[in-house]
Coordinates of C-alpha atoms and ligand atoms in Angstrom, one line a residue:
X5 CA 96.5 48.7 51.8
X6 CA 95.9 45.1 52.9
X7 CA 99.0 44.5 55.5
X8 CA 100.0 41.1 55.5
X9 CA 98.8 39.3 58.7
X10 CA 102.2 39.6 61.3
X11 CA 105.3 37.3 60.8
X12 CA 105.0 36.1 64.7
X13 CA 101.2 35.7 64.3
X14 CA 101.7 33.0 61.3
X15 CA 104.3 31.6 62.6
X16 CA 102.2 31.2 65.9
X17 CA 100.0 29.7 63.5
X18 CA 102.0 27.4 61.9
X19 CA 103.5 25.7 65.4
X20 CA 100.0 25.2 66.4
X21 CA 98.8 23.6 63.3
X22 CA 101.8 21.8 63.4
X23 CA 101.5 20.3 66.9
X24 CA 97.5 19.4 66.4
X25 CA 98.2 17.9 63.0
X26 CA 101.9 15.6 64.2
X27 CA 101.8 16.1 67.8
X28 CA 103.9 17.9 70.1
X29 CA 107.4 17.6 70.5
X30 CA 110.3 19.8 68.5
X31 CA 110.4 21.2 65.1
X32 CA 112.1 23.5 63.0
X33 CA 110.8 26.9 61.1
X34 CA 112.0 27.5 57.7
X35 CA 111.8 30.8 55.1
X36 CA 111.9 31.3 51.3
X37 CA 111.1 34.3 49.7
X38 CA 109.0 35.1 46.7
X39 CA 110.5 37.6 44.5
X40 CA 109.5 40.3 42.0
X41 CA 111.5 41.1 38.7
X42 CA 112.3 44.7 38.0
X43 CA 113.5 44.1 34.4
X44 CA 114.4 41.2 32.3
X45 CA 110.9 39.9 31.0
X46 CA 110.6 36.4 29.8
X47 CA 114.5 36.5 29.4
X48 CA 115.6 33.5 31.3
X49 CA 115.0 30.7 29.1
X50 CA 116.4 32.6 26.3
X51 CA 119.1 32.3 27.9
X52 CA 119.3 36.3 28.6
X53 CA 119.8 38.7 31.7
X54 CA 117.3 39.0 34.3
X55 CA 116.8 41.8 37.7
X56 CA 114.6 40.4 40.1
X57 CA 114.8 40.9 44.0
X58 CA 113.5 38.9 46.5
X59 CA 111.0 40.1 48.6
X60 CA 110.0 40.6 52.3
X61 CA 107.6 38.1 51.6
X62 CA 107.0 34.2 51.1
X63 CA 106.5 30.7 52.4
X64 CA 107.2 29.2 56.0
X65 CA 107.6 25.5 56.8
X66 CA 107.5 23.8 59.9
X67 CA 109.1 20.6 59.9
X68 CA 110.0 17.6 61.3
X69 CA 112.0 14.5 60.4
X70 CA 110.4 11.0 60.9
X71 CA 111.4 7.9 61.4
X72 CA 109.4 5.9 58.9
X73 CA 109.5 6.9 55.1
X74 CA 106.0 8.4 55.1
X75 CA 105.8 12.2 53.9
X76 CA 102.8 14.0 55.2
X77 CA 102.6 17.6 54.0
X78 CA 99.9 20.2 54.8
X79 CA 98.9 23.9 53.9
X80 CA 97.5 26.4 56.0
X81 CA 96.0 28.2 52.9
X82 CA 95.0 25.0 51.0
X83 CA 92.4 22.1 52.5
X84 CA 94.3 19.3 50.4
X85 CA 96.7 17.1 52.9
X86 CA 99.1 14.9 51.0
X87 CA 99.9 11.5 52.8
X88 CA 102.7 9.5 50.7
X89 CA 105.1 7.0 50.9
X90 CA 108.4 8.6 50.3
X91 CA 109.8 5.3 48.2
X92 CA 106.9 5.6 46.5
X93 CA 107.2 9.3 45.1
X94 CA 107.5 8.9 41.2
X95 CA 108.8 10.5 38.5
X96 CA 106.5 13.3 38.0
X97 CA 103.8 14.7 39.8
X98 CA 99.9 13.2 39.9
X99 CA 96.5 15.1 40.0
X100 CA 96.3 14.2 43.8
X101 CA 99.2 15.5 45.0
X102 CA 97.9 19.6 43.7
X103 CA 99.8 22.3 45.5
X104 CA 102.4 19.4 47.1
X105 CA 104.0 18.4 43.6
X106 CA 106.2 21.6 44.5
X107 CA 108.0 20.1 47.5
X108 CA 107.3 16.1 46.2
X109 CA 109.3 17.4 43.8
X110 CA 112.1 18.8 45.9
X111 CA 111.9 15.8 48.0
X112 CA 112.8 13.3 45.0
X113 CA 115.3 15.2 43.6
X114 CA 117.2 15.7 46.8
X115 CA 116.7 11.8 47.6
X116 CA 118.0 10.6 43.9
X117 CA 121.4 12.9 45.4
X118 CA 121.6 11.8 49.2
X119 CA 121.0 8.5 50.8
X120 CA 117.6 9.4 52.7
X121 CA 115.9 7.3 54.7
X122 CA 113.2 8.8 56.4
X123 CA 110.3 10.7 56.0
X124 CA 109.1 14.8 57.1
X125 CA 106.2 16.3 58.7
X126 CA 105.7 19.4 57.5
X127 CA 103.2 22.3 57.8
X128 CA 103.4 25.1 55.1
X129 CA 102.1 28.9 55.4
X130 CA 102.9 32.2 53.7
X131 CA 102.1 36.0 53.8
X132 CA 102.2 36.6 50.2
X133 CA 99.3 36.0 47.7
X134 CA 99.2 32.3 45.6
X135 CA 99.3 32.3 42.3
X136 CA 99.5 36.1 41.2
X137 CA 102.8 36.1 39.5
X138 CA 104.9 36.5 42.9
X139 CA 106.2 32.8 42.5
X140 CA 104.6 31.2 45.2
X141 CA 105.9 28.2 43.6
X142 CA 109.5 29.0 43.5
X143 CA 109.3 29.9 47.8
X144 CA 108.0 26.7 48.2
X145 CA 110.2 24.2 46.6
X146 CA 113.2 26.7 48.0
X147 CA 112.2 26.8 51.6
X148 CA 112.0 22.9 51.0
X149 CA 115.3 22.4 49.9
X150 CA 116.6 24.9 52.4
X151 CA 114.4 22.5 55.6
X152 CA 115.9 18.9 53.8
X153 CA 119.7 20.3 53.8
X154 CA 119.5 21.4 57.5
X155 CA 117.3 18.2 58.7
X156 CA 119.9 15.6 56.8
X157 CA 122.6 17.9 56.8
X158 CA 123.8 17.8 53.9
X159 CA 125.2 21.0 53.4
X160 CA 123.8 22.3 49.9
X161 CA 125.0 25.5 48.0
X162 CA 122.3 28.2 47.6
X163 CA 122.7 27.4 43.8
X164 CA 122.6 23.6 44.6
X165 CA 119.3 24.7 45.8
X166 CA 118.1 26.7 43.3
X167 CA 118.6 23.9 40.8
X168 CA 116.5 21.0 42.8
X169 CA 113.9 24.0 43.1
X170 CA 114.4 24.3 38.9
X171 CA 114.5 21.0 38.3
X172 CA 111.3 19.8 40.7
X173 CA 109.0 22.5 38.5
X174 CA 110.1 21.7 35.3
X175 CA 111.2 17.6 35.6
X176 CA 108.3 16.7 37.7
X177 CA 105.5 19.5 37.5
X178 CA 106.2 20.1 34.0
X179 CA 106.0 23.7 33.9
X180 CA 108.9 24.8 31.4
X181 CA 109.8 28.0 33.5
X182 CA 113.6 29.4 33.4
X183 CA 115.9 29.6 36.5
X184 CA 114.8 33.2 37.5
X185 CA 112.2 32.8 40.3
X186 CA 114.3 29.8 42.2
X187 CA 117.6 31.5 42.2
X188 CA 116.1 34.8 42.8
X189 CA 114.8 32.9 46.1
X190 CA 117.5 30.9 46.8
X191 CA 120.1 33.7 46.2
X192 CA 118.0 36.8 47.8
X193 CA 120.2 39.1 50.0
X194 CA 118.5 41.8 51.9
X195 CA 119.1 45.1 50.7
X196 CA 120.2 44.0 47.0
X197 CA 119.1 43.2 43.7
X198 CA 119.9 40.1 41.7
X199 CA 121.3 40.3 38.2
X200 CA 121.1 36.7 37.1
X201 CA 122.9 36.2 33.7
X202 CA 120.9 32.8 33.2
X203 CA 123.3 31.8 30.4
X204 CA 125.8 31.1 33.1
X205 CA 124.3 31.1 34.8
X206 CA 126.2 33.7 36.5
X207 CA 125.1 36.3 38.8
X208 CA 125.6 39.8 41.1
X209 CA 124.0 41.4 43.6
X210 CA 123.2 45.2 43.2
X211 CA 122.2 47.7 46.1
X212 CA 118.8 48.8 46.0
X213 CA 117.8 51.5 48.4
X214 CA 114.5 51.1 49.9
X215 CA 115.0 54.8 50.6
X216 CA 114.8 56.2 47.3
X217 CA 112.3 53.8 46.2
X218 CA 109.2 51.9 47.5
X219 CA 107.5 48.9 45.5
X220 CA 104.2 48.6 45.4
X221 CA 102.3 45.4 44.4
X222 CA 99.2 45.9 42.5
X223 CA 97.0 42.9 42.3
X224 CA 94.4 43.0 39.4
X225 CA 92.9 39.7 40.8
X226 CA 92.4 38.5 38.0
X227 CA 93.4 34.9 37.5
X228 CA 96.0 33.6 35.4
X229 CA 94.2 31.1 33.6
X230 CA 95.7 31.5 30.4
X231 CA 99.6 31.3 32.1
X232 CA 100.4 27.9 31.9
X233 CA 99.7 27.3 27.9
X234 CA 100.8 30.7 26.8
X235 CA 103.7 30.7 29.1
X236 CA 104.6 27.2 27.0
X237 CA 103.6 28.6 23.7
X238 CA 106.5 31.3 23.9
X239 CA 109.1 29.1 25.1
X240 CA 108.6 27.0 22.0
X241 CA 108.0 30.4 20.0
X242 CA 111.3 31.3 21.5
X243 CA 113.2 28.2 20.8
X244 CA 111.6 28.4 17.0
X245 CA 112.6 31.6 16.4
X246 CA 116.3 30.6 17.9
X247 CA 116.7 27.9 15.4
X248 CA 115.5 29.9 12.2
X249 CA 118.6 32.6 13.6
X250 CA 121.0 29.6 13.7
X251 CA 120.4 28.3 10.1
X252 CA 119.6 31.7 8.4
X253 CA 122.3 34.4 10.3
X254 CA 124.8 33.1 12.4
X255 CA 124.8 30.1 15.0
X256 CA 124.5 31.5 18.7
X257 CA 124.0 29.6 21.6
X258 CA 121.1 31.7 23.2
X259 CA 118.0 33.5 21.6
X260 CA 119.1 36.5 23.7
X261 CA 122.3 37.1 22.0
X262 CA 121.5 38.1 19.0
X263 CA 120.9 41.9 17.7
X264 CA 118.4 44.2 15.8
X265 CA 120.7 43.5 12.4
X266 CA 120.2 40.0 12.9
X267 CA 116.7 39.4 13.3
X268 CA 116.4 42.0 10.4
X269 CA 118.8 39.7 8.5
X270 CA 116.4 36.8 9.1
X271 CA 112.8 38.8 8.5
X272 CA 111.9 36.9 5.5
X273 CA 112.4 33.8 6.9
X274 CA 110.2 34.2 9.8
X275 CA 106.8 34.9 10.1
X276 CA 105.6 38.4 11.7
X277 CA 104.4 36.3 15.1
X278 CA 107.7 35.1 15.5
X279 CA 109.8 38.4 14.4
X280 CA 107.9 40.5 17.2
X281 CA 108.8 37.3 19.8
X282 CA 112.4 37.7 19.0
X283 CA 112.2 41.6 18.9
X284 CA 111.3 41.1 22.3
X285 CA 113.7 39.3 23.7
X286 CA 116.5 41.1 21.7
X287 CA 115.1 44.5 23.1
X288 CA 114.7 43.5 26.5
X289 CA 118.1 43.1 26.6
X290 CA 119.1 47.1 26.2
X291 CA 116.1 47.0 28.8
X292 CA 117.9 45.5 31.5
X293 CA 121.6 47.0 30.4
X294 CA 119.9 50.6 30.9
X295 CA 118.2 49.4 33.6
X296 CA 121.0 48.2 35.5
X297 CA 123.7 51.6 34.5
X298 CA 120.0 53.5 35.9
X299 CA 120.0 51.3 39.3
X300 CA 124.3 51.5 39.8
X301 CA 124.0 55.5 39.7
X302 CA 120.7 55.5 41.8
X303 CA 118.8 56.8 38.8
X304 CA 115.3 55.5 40.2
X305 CA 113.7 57.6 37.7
X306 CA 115.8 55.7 34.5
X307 CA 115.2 52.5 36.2
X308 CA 111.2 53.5 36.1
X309 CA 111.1 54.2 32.0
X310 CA 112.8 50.7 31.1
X311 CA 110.0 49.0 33.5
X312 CA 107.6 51.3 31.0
X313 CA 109.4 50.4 28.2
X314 CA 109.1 46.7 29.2
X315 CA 105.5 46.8 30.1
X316 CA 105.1 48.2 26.3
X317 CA 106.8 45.7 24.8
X318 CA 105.5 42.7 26.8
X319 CA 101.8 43.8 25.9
X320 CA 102.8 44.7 22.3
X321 CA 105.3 42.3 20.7
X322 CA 105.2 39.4 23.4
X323 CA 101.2 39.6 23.8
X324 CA 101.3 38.3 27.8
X325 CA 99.9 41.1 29.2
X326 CA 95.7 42.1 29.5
X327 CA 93.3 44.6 29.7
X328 CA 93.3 44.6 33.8
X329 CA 97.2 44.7 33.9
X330 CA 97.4 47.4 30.9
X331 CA 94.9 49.5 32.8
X332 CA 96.4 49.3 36.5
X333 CA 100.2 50.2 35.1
X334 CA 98.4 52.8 33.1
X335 CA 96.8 54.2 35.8
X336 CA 99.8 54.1 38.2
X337 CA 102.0 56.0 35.5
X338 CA 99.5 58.6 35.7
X339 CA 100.1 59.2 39.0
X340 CA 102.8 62.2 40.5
X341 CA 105.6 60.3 42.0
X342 CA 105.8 56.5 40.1
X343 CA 108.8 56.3 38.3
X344 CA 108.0 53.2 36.2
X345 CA 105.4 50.4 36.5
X346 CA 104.6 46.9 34.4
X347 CA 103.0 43.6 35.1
X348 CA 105.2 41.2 36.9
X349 CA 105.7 37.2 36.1
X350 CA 104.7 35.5 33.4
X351 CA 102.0 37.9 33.0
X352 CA 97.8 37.0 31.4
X353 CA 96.3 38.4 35.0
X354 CA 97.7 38.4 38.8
X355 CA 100.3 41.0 39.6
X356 CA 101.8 44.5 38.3
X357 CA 104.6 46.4 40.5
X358 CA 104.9 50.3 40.2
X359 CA 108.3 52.0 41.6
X360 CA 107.6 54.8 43.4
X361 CA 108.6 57.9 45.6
X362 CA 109.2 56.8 49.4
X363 CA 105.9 58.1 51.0
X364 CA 103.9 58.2 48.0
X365 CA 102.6 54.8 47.4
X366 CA 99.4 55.3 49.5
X367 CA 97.8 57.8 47.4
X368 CA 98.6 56.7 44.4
X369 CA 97.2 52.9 45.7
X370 CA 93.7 55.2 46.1
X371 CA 94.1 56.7 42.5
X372 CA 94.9 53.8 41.0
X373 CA 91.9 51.6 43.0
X374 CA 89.5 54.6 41.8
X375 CA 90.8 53.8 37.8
X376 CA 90.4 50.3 38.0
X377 CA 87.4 49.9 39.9
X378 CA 85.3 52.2 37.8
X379 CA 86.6 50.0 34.9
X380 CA 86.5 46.6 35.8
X381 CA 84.0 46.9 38.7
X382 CA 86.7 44.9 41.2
X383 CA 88.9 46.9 43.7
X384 CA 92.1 45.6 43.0
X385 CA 94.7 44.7 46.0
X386 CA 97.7 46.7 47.0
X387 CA 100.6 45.8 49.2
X388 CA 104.1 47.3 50.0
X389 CA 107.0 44.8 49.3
X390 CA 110.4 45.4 50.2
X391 CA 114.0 44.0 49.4
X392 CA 114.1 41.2 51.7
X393 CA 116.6 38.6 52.5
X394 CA 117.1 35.4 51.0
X395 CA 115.9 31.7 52.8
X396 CA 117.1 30.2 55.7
X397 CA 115.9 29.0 59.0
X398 CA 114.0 31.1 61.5
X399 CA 114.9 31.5 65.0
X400 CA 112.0 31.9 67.9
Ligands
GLA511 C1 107.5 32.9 35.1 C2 108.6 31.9 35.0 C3 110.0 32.5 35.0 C4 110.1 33.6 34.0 C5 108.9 34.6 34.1 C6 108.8 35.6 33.0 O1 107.6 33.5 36.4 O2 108.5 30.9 36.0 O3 111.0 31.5 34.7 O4 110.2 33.1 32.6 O5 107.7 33.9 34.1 O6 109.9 36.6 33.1

């Protein structure tokens, strides 16, 4: 197991880093979660249901309001420093802002909705891994929102902040994501689930008992390069297949609410790439409804075969997974004591979550290790997440 460094040691970290890059004086800490989803794959900008859970892990900002418009962010993972005029900020993000588009992002959207005239400092750090399908993204542009509505006051709804979090990835990154991995920060609650119903959206929080079940991340390290274009490439597959639903069956609002009948209805008029899209999406829906009856009656067990049945049919009929995540849920359902396992995200490399027996998740982290690594030749990483809470600010 690789534990994460301590929470006191990074945010010991973060004050110095903040005080030698801005200079002494007071600031404020700041949390936002990253989150995992238990069921509910690639559902969210079909407009269908979605289970994630926000995790003990995420980003940290230390920040400071200033009395010039300038905006100077910096990472403790990331050499880039960003150095902007806040009037200045544009529409969308450049090449030279990198990693700081997420909270440029934020920043605009919260200023084109409050009269703000003055800039932050602000240092960022987390203690969960960038860029492996646990949203890093999403924890940034949350714990910025969360910092700007306590600095200016202005007194934001969690879902006000989930939004500007939405909206900064997809108006000014231009990643077409759904709403899942901002709410499920900016909603979190410790000891609970989300259920986001993203055609609302509307949502719930269902108990989940660390108890009964642990989570264990399994890293396959293997980078995502393929996420951005194939994550795009379904959306529009999604929205395609949608449309040829509306004109050929019967007109709903959302990909997600159709059935079985319906897509068989519409077979002949689309093509067998865009039948086993839909089938997808359609069947992930009795995914998460089982899912959920299996979490309400504390069925760990049930919960486990949907996430088996997920992983199946996001590797099969959605084509996001790969051979490093196929092998590493694989070897984790071989394993005594995992209830259910499946990659995590948007999938094509980082991250795969198995659910299993309190107590057992060590040995089966050394089983799994042993598969992988006499496959691929790389020891994959392994880390225990739990349920944590959702973003706020963080006393010292
Ligand atoms: C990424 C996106 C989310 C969601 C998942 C897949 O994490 O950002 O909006 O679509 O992939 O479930």
């Amino acid at each position: 197991m690789v534990p994460s460094p301590s929470r006191t040691r990074l945010l010991d970290d973060l004050t110095e880093r903040f005080h030698a890059e801005f200079g002494p004086g007071p600031m404020r800490l700041f949390f936002a979660p990253g989150r995992i989803n238990l069921v509910g794959a690639h559902l969210d900008y079909s407009g269908g249901d979605v289970m994630p859970m926000a995790v003990d892990r995420g980003i940290y900002a230390a920040v400071r309001p200033r009395d010039d418009q300038r905006i100077r962010l910096r990472s403790l993972d990331l050499p880039q420093k960003v150095d902007v005029d806040g009037a200045q900020v544009g529409a969308r993000t450049r090449p030279e802002y990198g990693w700081a588009g997420y909270p440029l992002g934020v920043w605009r959207g919260f200023c084109q909705g409050h009269a703000v005239h003055r800039g932050v400092d602000v240092v960022f750090g987390g203690d969960m891994p960038m860029a492996s399908g646990l949203s890093s993204s999403a924890a940034i542009e949350v714990v910025t929102g969360i910092a700007l509505d306590a600095l200016f006051d202005t007194r934001l709804e969690r879902q006000q902040i989930a939004l500007l979090a939405h909206r900064a990835e997809t108006g000014f990154v231009g990643v077409r994501c759904g709403i899942m991995d901002q709410f499920a920060s900016a909603l979190g609650r410790a000891g609970q689930v989300l259920l986001l119903h993203c055609a609302g959206p509307r949502w719930e929080h269902v108990p989940f008992d660390p108890e009964a079940c642990e989570v264990l991340v399994m890293d396959t390290l293997k980078p995502r390069a393929l996420a951005k274009t194939g994550f795009n490439e379904r959306v529009a597959q999604c929205a395609t297949a949608h449309e040829l639903l509306r004109t050929h069956v019967r007109d709903l609002p959302h990909l997600a609410q159709y059935t079985v009948a319906d897509l068989e209805q519409a077979r002949e008029a689309m093509d067998e790439l865009l039948f086993r899209r839909a089938r997808h999406v359609v069947g992930e829906m009795d995914r998460i409804r089982a899912g959920v009856a299996a979490l309400r009656r504390h069925d760990y067990r049930g919960l486990g075969q949907q996430l088996d049945a997920s992983h199946r049919s996001t590797a099969t009929d959605y084509a996001v997974s790969c051979d490093e995540l196929d092998v590493i849920t694989d070897a984790a359902r071989e394993c005594d004591g995992v209830f259910g396992a499946r990659l995590t995200g948007a999938g094509f490399g980082g991250c795969a979550i198995a659910l299993v027996e309190p107590g057992r998740s060590g040995e089966v982290a050394e089983r799994v290790a042993r598969v992988f690594e006499a496959r691929f030749g790389v020891a994959p990483g392994f880390d225990l997440l739990r349920v944590g809470d959702g973003p706020g600010e963080v006393a010292r």
